Amino acid sequence: MPETVFSRPEALQQVTTHYCPGCTHGVIHRLVGEVVDELGLRERTVGIAPVGCSVLAYNYFATDFHEASHGRAPAVATGVKRARPDLIVFAYQGDGDLASIGMAEIMHCANRGEKVTVVFVNNAIYGMTGGQMAPTTMPGQIATTCPLGRDVSLAGWPIRMAELISTLRTPAFVARASVHAPLYTVNAKAMLKRAFQYQVEGTCFSIVEILSTCPTNWGLPPAEATAWLEDNMLPYYPLGVFKTPGGEDRAPLPLGGRIGASHAK
Amino acid sequence: MAKKLMKGSEAIGEAAVRANCKLFFGYPITPQNEIPEYMSHRLPQVGGTFVQAESEVAASNMIYGAAGTGERVFTSSSSPGISLMAEGISYLAGSELPVVLVNIMRAGPGLGGILPSQADYFQATKGGGHGDYRLLVLAPWSVQEAADLVQDAFDLADFYRNPVMILGDGLIGQMMEPVEFKENRVPCKPLKPKDWAATGCKGDRPTNIINSLFLDPQVLEYHNQKLKAKYDTMSRDEVRFTEYGTGDDYDLLIVAYGTVARVCSTAIEDLREDGIKAAMVRPISLFPFPYEAVRRAAKKAKAVLVVELSCGQMIEDVQLALEGSRPVHFYGRQGGMLASPEEVAQKAKEVLAGTSQEVRHA
């Protein structure tokens, strides 16, 4: 009798993906689904979908969902959670959604200490609208609205959301992870699980920023995109836990060097 | 319950609590701050939740989230704040969620002023946000009526799964009048279980998704047509108005809503003392507009006078109702200035004397 060792989480629907080859949204969806399953939350979870590539997140999760307008997912999450504190509420947002148009909503949601979980996918670009510059686009990185590369003298430096949110006095769990290679992915899942666990316990607001690739809009094959993330994003967006509700100091991710990523250049 | 002297804003807040609304999300803006202030101390007394949002944009999205759980939810703002809420209102309408919104109108455009106005009629009844949608819009002329309409608004919102707006002005919010809240009030509409709400999908139930995104144009067209059918039902079943002096003969029909209609009712009494016969139709529902009532009442009149605290917005609906059958005249004040009974009476006399200019194109 064969034993099932790997299967689709109950919290995910059986559907085909619309994400591009090499995009890591699918990995992150799966991690969230696994965490929801492992904590036994599927039947009381409400997800909030953003505007961006993951606008159709509600097609992938086997949980109730609420589609938000651009950037407002933390406000919608606030409304759901305040109306029904017994529900587990997570918002799933990209970097244009969260760090640009939704900057006010995410900061105030975090500052009020809403007992919700935010999954923040940072791929340093606007994906769905066709590769425009995001607040997280790297210096010199080419995008359709900065064809010569991001000029920090005009567009400023990329915003580090995990660091910014962790300056707030209100207790929170703030972490940054990556899913560009398996070892990092294991760590990302651990961060997500802690983030959901804090909500289950009613402890605090939680956010996990997850670095993600966008081969299509970066103009790179998937393997090169993975290497580009490791070479360019990891030094600027350090991984680790930035804030915990107990107030412990920042703990860098116990991973060093260039492990995992394939260098296909 | 005995009558109690209450400020309009407090009566509106208490009416929401009486309608079993335990959630308020809002942002401060003059002249409606007494509503959130009232809710901030009243809701905790009944186990409810008050959240001061970071902006009206956020507030409109918080009520969108809360309404998606099926709980009753309420917000209030004033004109510039309603403009910022237009995003959430469009999503609420598109996702068919019930909420009650109060707009205590102030004068605009832009930052405008903080004094009473009716210059948001177009915004309330013709759109405000993007896309094909309608709000049910109710306009009270007294504190008692504001309290009654707020309670009805929650039932209407639930019945139609649609946002309902109470359109008042700074006078309604600020004045004090006796108010009575009836015990054991019966809902004005039958209420069904909210089996569409996103509250966690138990067992094999398909997921409930609160959504206004339809990328397939044919599917979106079906959705638009479904919404249109709902608005048509509202137009058929939810028309509300009162008539003032239409049982007698009259030469002039006044059409006015909200607090200005009270000014006009005083003007009508003053005119009768001068031997001039006027009557009034007062729309209570602005969407749906009482076209038939205005058309019918105008048949006995030689002319129609529209009075608004704006440069003339509802006048377009009056003209639609009359289809050119009667000359239409307009008297308006703007900027937060109020119309007095004397001014309305003087204008009425000019209309009937033939010295007022007819409005052909509003």
XYZ file of C-alpha atoms in Angstrom:
627
model
C 0.000 0.000 0.000
C 1.731 3.197 -1.095
C 1.930 5.926 1.521
C 1.123 9.531 0.627
C 4.103 11.643 1.628
C 3.283 14.856 -0.235
C -0.107 16.241 -1.113
C -1.952 19.480 -1.658
C -2.833 21.213 1.619
C -6.535 21.225 2.427
C -6.366 25.014 2.606
C -5.513 25.191 -1.110
C -7.856 24.597 -4.030
C -7.032 22.164 -6.818
C -6.570 24.649 -9.649
C -3.945 25.328 -12.279
C -1.661 28.302 -11.704
C -1.862 31.580 -13.581
C 1.482 32.754 -12.203
C 4.470 33.031 -14.544
C 7.165 30.332 -14.709
C 9.746 30.978 -12.021
C 7.485 33.224 -9.929
C 7.478 32.316 -6.249
C 3.907 33.355 -5.433
C 2.916 29.702 -5.831
C 5.503 28.627 -3.253
C 4.310 31.276 -0.821
C 0.648 30.317 -1.355
C 1.593 26.754 -0.537
C 3.488 27.753 2.622
C 0.484 29.728 3.851
C -1.770 26.768 3.040
C 0.469 24.364 4.935
C 0.608 26.638 7.972
C -3.170 27.109 7.984
C -3.576 23.320 7.820
C -0.997 22.579 10.505
C -2.627 25.025 12.901
C -6.094 23.682 12.040
C -7.423 27.084 10.985
C -8.977 26.536 7.567
C -12.612 26.687 8.656
C -12.222 29.970 10.514
C -9.807 31.759 8.223
C -10.666 34.734 6.025
C -7.991 35.855 3.573
C -7.728 39.332 2.106
C -6.500 39.489 -1.492
C -4.699 42.579 -2.799
C -4.515 44.261 -6.182
C -1.499 43.026 -8.070
C -0.373 39.633 -9.371
C -1.994 37.918 -6.396
C -5.342 39.674 -6.989
C -6.755 36.222 -7.751
C -5.406 34.666 -4.522
C -8.991 33.786 -3.618
C -9.003 31.253 -6.452
C -6.151 29.329 -4.833
C -7.168 29.156 -1.179
C -9.929 26.919 0.128
C -10.858 29.543 2.706
C -13.330 32.403 2.629
C -11.831 35.471 1.019
C -12.332 39.166 0.645
C -10.925 41.021 -2.358
C -9.569 44.436 -1.352
C -8.918 47.556 -3.372
C -5.301 48.519 -4.103
C -3.319 48.878 -0.897
C -6.283 48.672 1.483
C -5.986 45.028 2.528
C -4.855 45.966 6.076
C -7.929 48.227 6.450
C -10.213 45.473 5.161
C -8.480 43.003 7.486
C -9.082 45.433 10.351
C -12.784 45.557 9.502
C -13.097 41.770 9.344
C -11.111 41.149 12.530
C -12.890 43.840 14.559
C -16.258 42.556 13.390
C -15.373 38.915 14.119
C -12.376 38.596 16.468
C -12.843 34.819 16.447
C -11.804 34.628 12.789
C -8.195 34.220 11.638
C -7.543 37.023 9.179
C -4.575 37.271 6.861
C -3.814 39.839 4.188
C -1.656 38.845 1.232
C -0.004 41.843 -0.422
C 2.671 42.717 -2.934
C 5.203 45.537 -2.671
C 3.398 48.088 -4.854
C 0.213 47.363 -2.938
C 1.694 47.480 0.563
C 4.685 49.811 0.330
C 3.329 52.402 -2.105
C -0.400 53.000 -2.316
C -1.101 51.139 0.905
C 1.663 52.659 3.065
C -0.806 54.436 5.367
C -2.999 51.376 5.828
C -0.168 48.961 6.676
C 1.555 51.355 9.081
C -1.626 52.190 10.986
C -2.830 48.600 11.025
C 0.512 47.628 12.564
C 0.487 50.591 14.913
C -3.007 49.824 16.203
C -1.734 46.323 16.825
C -4.545 44.672 14.891
C -4.437 40.941 15.605
C -4.057 40.004 11.955
C -1.283 38.473 9.865
C 0.169 40.118 6.767
C 2.054 38.134 4.146
C 4.091 40.705 2.247
C 5.603 39.507 -1.024
C 8.451 41.776 -2.125
C 9.671 41.195 -5.683
C 11.014 44.723 -6.192
C 8.670 45.551 -9.069
C 5.053 45.976 -10.164
C 4.228 42.659 -11.783
C 0.638 42.679 -12.950
C 0.715 46.154 -14.504
C 3.803 45.301 -16.516
C 7.042 45.902 -14.654
C 6.896 49.484 -13.416
C 9.164 50.818 -10.672
C 8.062 49.960 -7.132
C 9.106 51.614 -3.846
C 11.195 48.453 -3.385
C 12.905 48.494 -6.796
C 16.679 48.286 -6.346
C 19.004 51.214 -7.231
C 19.914 50.925 -10.887
C 17.292 48.252 -11.505
C 15.585 48.730 -14.848
C 11.792 48.958 -14.892
C 9.334 50.197 -17.504
C 8.981 53.544 -15.704
C 12.712 53.862 -14.996
C 14.183 52.592 -18.270
C 17.666 53.807 -17.324
C 17.495 52.142 -13.929
C 16.209 53.481 -10.603
C 17.870 56.820 -9.929
C 17.901 57.218 -6.163
C 18.481 60.974 -6.490
C 15.017 61.242 -8.051
C 13.107 58.217 -6.805
C 14.725 57.777 -3.401
C 16.058 54.548 -1.991
C 14.089 51.317 -1.787
C 11.872 51.212 1.273
C 12.689 48.530 3.804
C 9.244 47.769 5.191
C 10.232 45.208 7.822
C 12.705 47.671 9.328
C 10.205 50.549 9.088
C 7.381 48.660 10.798
C 9.701 47.371 13.488
C 10.359 50.971 14.620
C 6.778 51.183 15.917
C 6.417 50.970 19.678
C 3.339 48.712 19.485
C 4.250 45.049 20.052
C 4.394 43.028 16.856
C 6.066 40.134 15.125
C 8.046 41.377 12.127
C 10.268 39.141 10.033
C 11.802 38.967 6.587
C 12.348 35.703 4.762
C 12.990 34.484 1.249
C 11.862 31.552 -0.877
C 14.470 31.613 -3.621
C 16.054 28.363 -2.456
C 14.790 25.407 -0.375
C 16.641 26.162 2.851
C 15.285 29.707 2.846
C 11.830 28.385 2.077
C 11.897 26.178 5.165
C 12.777 29.248 7.207
C 10.023 31.287 5.530
C 7.477 28.697 6.555
C 8.731 28.814 10.142
C 8.317 32.611 10.127
C 4.788 32.321 8.714
C 3.880 29.745 11.314
C 5.050 32.009 14.123
C 3.105 34.888 12.548
C -0.151 32.900 12.452
C 0.504 31.445 15.893
C 0.724 34.930 17.403
C -2.685 35.709 15.911
C -4.186 32.454 17.187
C -2.984 33.412 20.666
C -4.338 36.952 20.210
C -0.873 38.317 20.957
C -0.114 40.903 18.305
C -0.007 42.099 14.734
C 2.348 40.049 12.602
C 3.951 40.531 9.218
C 6.360 38.374 7.252
C 8.061 40.056 4.317
C 9.070 37.432 1.784
C 11.545 38.195 -0.989
C 10.285 36.870 -4.264
C 11.436 36.606 -7.870
C 9.763 38.114 -10.920
C 11.579 36.571 -13.909
C 9.080 37.999 -16.402
C 9.462 41.637 -15.413
C 13.093 41.399 -14.369
C 13.781 40.048 -17.867
C 15.706 37.038 -16.550
C 15.291 33.283 -16.879
C 14.084 31.800 -13.564
C 17.472 30.459 -12.455
C 19.170 33.791 -13.164
C 16.377 35.583 -11.360
C 17.091 33.479 -8.302
C 20.756 34.447 -8.470
C 19.847 38.103 -9.033
C 17.715 38.086 -5.897
C 20.545 36.611 -3.865
C 23.148 38.991 -5.248
C 21.113 42.189 -5.196
C 18.212 41.917 -2.809
C 19.655 39.887 0.061
C 22.408 42.431 0.882
C 19.880 45.290 0.961
C 16.975 43.381 2.478
C 18.567 41.320 5.267
C 16.631 38.297 6.423
C 15.666 37.612 9.997
C 13.329 38.538 12.809
C 13.144 42.285 13.299
C 10.688 42.519 16.127
C 8.935 40.179 18.504
C 6.096 40.948 20.874
C 8.410 40.243 23.795
C 10.740 42.937 22.516
C 13.841 40.806 21.984
C 16.581 42.248 19.828
C 16.711 41.610 16.151
C 17.857 38.088 15.305
C 19.495 37.696 11.908
C 18.607 34.586 9.994
C 21.159 31.920 10.940
C 22.136 31.412 7.324
C 25.195 32.888 5.681
C 26.851 33.124 2.341
C 25.538 32.059 -0.995
C 23.897 28.810 -0.277
C 21.081 27.337 -2.204
C 20.810 29.690 -5.107
C 21.976 28.362 -8.414
C 24.253 30.662 -10.331
C 23.370 30.088 -13.914
C 25.053 33.168 -15.316
C -39.897 55.276 25.437
C -40.465 58.893 26.364
C -39.262 61.657 24.127
C -35.770 62.879 24.820
C -34.111 66.100 23.702
C -31.174 65.074 21.519
C -28.711 66.631 19.158
C -29.114 65.322 15.604
C -25.682 63.709 15.560
C -26.347 61.892 18.828
C -29.775 60.752 17.638
C -28.190 59.346 14.472
C -25.615 57.467 16.546
C -28.191 56.167 18.999
C -30.432 55.088 16.124
C -27.605 52.951 14.758
C -27.125 51.321 18.163
C -30.903 50.696 18.367
C -30.662 49.057 14.946
C -28.220 46.599 16.517
C -25.197 48.072 14.772
C -22.171 47.469 16.967
C -19.396 48.586 14.620
C -18.283 52.071 13.666
C -15.207 53.014 11.648
C -14.664 56.687 10.872
C -12.377 59.654 10.661
C -12.891 63.112 12.182
C -14.274 65.861 9.984
C -16.387 68.899 10.805
C -19.407 69.204 11.014
C -20.156 65.595 11.974
C -17.629 64.914 14.746
C -20.351 64.419 17.326
C -21.361 61.160 15.593
C -17.999 59.370 16.022
C -17.610 60.946 19.460
C -20.982 59.569 20.493
C -20.189 56.137 19.042
C -16.795 56.033 20.764
C -18.408 56.091 24.191
C -21.714 54.405 23.371
C -20.518 51.314 21.479
C -18.352 49.931 24.320
C -21.474 50.081 26.533
C -23.217 47.584 24.249
C -20.201 45.362 23.554
C -19.484 47.072 20.240
C -16.326 48.361 18.635
C -15.311 51.866 17.616
C -12.215 52.376 15.475
C -10.823 55.771 14.536
C -9.324 55.070 11.130
C -6.213 56.751 9.726
C -8.238 58.281 6.891
C -11.639 58.156 5.251
C -10.094 55.929 2.576
C -9.162 53.425 5.258
C -12.500 53.844 7.065
C -14.423 53.026 3.900
C -12.343 49.883 3.468
C -12.755 48.894 7.121
C -16.544 49.028 6.763
C -16.119 47.023 3.554
C -14.263 44.328 5.497
C -16.664 44.382 8.434
C -19.742 44.276 6.192
C -18.291 41.218 4.465
C -18.694 39.280 7.731
C -22.415 40.039 7.699
C -22.320 42.217 10.821
C -24.101 45.569 10.745
C -21.674 48.433 10.290
C -21.903 52.161 10.083
C -19.822 55.207 9.258
C -20.342 58.921 8.989
C -18.444 61.722 7.332
C -18.873 65.051 5.616
C -18.457 66.024 1.992
C -14.630 65.990 1.484
C -14.497 62.805 3.536
C -17.205 61.195 1.418
C -15.101 61.973 -1.655
C -12.271 59.982 -0.063
C -14.690 57.175 0.784
C -15.802 56.949 -2.833
C -13.351 54.102 -3.382
C -14.800 51.946 -0.641
C -18.378 52.873 -1.561
C -17.877 51.706 -5.147
C -16.405 48.403 -3.908
C -19.240 47.993 -1.396
C -21.806 48.489 -4.149
C -19.920 46.234 -6.562
C -19.553 43.492 -3.950
C -23.169 43.973 -2.824
C -22.454 44.624 0.831
C -24.868 46.279 3.250
C -23.605 49.329 5.113
C -25.117 52.589 6.300
C -23.252 55.805 5.514
C -24.122 59.241 6.790
C -23.043 62.334 4.900
C -23.537 65.513 6.913
C -22.972 67.793 3.933
C -20.813 70.904 4.130
C -20.222 73.475 1.440
C -17.725 72.792 -1.355
C -16.094 72.301 -3.771
C -12.622 71.490 -2.474
C -12.118 72.246 1.176
C -15.079 74.613 0.855
C -16.473 75.528 4.245
C -17.926 73.801 7.282
C -21.459 75.205 7.155
C -24.599 73.449 5.867
C -24.990 72.681 2.190
C -26.806 70.359 -0.191
C -24.139 70.422 -2.866
C -23.461 66.660 -2.731
C -26.784 65.655 -4.291
C -25.146 64.616 -7.558
C -22.401 62.733 -5.723
C -24.928 60.864 -3.584
C -27.555 60.056 -6.206
C -25.677 59.854 -9.496
C -22.442 58.137 -8.569
C -19.575 59.566 -6.557
C -17.355 56.563 -7.107
C -16.560 54.770 -10.355
C -18.719 52.307 -12.217
C -22.427 51.667 -12.688
C -23.894 51.653 -9.189
C -26.525 53.350 -7.062
C -26.883 54.062 -3.402
C -30.246 54.207 -1.726
C -30.255 57.816 -0.501
C -32.547 59.071 2.253
C -32.773 62.718 3.335
C -34.276 63.591 6.739
C -35.754 67.007 7.570
C -35.864 66.628 11.355
C -33.911 64.935 14.108
C -36.759 62.450 14.663
C -36.861 61.596 10.997
C -33.071 61.199 10.937
C -33.328 58.696 13.794
C -36.130 56.795 12.037
C -34.409 56.739 8.659
C -31.116 55.499 10.116
C -32.922 52.503 11.613
C -34.773 51.832 8.350
C -31.507 52.245 6.447
C -29.976 49.197 8.152
C -32.963 47.053 7.158
C -32.905 48.378 3.595
C -29.154 47.820 3.332
C -29.510 44.209 4.499
C -32.540 43.546 2.286
C -30.919 44.857 -0.886
C -27.304 44.042 0.020
C -26.495 47.608 -0.943
C -25.010 50.674 0.752
C -27.606 53.139 2.008
C -26.696 56.789 2.512
C -28.370 59.192 4.902
C -27.892 62.604 3.318
C -28.176 65.366 5.863
C -26.628 68.752 6.347
C -24.937 70.585 9.170
C -28.314 71.716 10.512
C -29.546 68.148 10.992
C -26.347 67.253 12.780
C -26.257 70.244 15.095
C -29.852 71.058 16.035
C -31.564 69.637 19.120
C -35.099 68.303 18.956
C -37.233 65.815 20.875
C -36.676 62.235 19.700
C -38.537 59.071 20.512
C -37.118 55.604 19.969
C -39.861 53.019 19.769
C -39.412 49.816 21.755
C -39.792 46.533 19.841
C -39.439 48.237 16.498
C -40.333 45.955 13.587
C -37.814 45.915 10.683
C -39.112 47.777 7.630
C -37.998 44.879 5.415
C -37.935 41.099 5.922
C -34.418 40.037 6.864
C -32.810 36.867 5.593
C -29.780 34.950 6.946
C -26.537 36.280 5.452
C -25.336 33.003 4.000
C -23.088 34.919 1.585
C -20.831 36.334 4.333
C -17.119 35.503 4.600
C -17.013 33.963 8.075
C -14.871 30.899 7.553
C -15.981 28.041 5.322
C -17.027 25.071 7.388
C -16.878 21.547 6.012
C -17.776 21.179 2.371
C -19.389 24.581 1.890
C -17.854 26.335 -1.128
C -15.773 29.349 -0.186
C -17.602 32.658 0.171
C -15.686 35.360 -1.675
C -16.487 39.029 -1.251
C -15.470 40.430 -4.589
C -16.155 42.950 -7.326
C -13.548 41.676 -9.808
C -14.887 40.018 -12.953
C -12.191 39.824 -15.621
C -14.463 38.093 -18.132
C -16.457 40.933 -19.745
C -19.492 38.718 -20.304
C -19.559 37.745 -16.634
C -19.151 41.386 -15.592
C -21.965 42.397 -17.905
C -24.229 39.824 -16.235
C -23.167 41.262 -12.870
C -23.928 44.821 -14.069
C -27.336 43.712 -15.300
C -28.066 41.986 -12.006
C -27.191 45.183 -10.132
C -29.358 47.217 -12.523
C -32.311 44.919 -11.866
C -31.809 45.514 -8.140
C -31.737 49.291 -8.599
C -34.902 49.021 -10.701
C -36.584 47.166 -7.843
C -35.522 49.941 -5.464
C -36.950 52.506 -7.879
C -40.250 50.658 -7.872
C -40.521 49.838 -4.169
C -38.552 52.372 -2.136
C -39.815 55.779 -3.243
C -40.469 57.946 -0.197
C -41.818 61.486 -0.092
C -44.296 63.664 1.738
C -46.620 66.326 0.393
C -47.410 69.604 2.050
C -50.654 71.397 1.171
C -51.304 69.428 -2.018
C -54.831 68.576 -0.890
C -55.888 72.179 -1.564
C -55.717 74.248 -4.721
C -52.389 75.906 -5.433
C -50.693 77.882 -8.147
C -47.106 77.064 -7.255
C -45.486 73.727 -6.419
C -42.262 73.848 -4.422
C -39.887 70.886 -4.480
C -37.294 70.805 -1.707
C -35.660 68.202 0.541
C -33.967 68.077 3.930
C -33.881 71.035 6.272
C -34.532 73.488 3.426
C -37.937 71.863 2.979
C -38.781 72.982 6.519
C -37.872 76.527 5.584
C -40.142 76.153 2.544
C -43.023 74.849 4.661
C -42.836 78.039 6.725
C -42.713 80.086 3.524
C -45.861 78.294 2.265
C -47.726 79.264 5.444
C -46.560 82.870 5.120
C -47.631 82.939 1.459
C -51.107 81.655 2.344
C -51.498 84.569 4.744
C -50.772 86.819 1.769
C -53.385 84.964 -0.298
C -50.839 83.116 -2.424
C -51.451 79.400 -2.750
C -48.406 77.125 -2.800
C -47.781 73.480 -1.970
C -44.736 71.253 -1.700
C -43.499 67.788 -2.545
C -40.615 66.815 -0.297
C -38.560 63.870 -1.578
C -37.329 61.712 1.313
C -35.714 59.149 -0.955
C -33.429 61.014 -3.363
C -32.536 57.767 -5.057
C -35.065 56.580 -5.985
C -36.421 60.049 -6.769
C -40.219 60.481 -6.532
C -40.654 61.379 -10.197
C -44.304 60.319 -10.326
C -45.262 62.291 -7.213
C -43.663 65.465 -8.573
C -45.290 64.983 -11.984
C -48.714 64.412 -10.429
C -48.508 67.291 -7.974
C -47.310 69.718 -10.654
C -50.510 69.229 -12.657
C -52.416 71.543 -10.293
C -49.699 74.216 -10.402
C -48.863 76.899 -12.938
C -45.159 76.667 -12.174
C -42.651 74.715 -10.096
C -40.019 76.218 -7.811
C -37.025 74.125 -6.731
C -35.184 75.299 -3.613
C -31.778 73.872 -2.715
C -28.658 74.818 -0.780
C -26.620 74.444 -3.950
C -26.428 75.967 -7.412
C -29.124 73.531 -8.522
C -28.676 69.760 -8.611
C -31.979 68.079 -7.694
C -33.573 70.479 -10.197
C -32.400 68.110 -12.953
C -34.522 65.301 -11.522
C -37.481 67.675 -11.202
C -37.073 68.610 -14.868
C -36.933 64.918 -15.778
C -40.136 64.386 -13.814
C -41.962 67.277 -15.485
C -40.803 66.560 -19.025
C -41.250 70.228 -19.889
C -44.910 70.276 -18.809
C -44.433 73.177 -16.376
C -41.945 76.036 -16.169
C -39.262 75.330 -13.557
C -37.701 78.064 -11.416
C -34.866 77.845 -8.942
C -33.869 79.475 -5.706
C -30.623 78.431 -4.078
C -28.096 79.586 -1.535
C -24.531 78.362 -1.516
C -21.333 78.408 0.480
C -23.012 77.576 3.787
C -25.537 80.425 3.558
C -29.102 79.434 4.405
C -32.356 80.267 2.653
C -34.886 82.137 4.826
C -38.675 81.734 4.585
C -38.852 85.401 3.475
C -36.444 84.773 0.592
C -38.367 81.693 -0.554
C -41.706 83.572 -0.300
C -40.288 86.509 -2.256
C -39.055 84.166 -5.004
C -42.456 82.431 -5.082
C -44.150 85.785 -5.614
C -41.781 86.632 -8.453
C -42.468 83.267 -10.124
C -46.207 83.814 -10.041
C -45.870 87.483 -11.078
C -43.839 86.471 -14.138
C -40.717 88.372 -13.067
C -38.607 85.286 -12.349
C -36.523 83.756 -15.078
C -37.447 80.172 -15.908
C -34.603 77.625 -15.779
C -34.532 75.880 -19.133
C -31.236 74.019 -18.804
C -30.083 73.330 -15.291
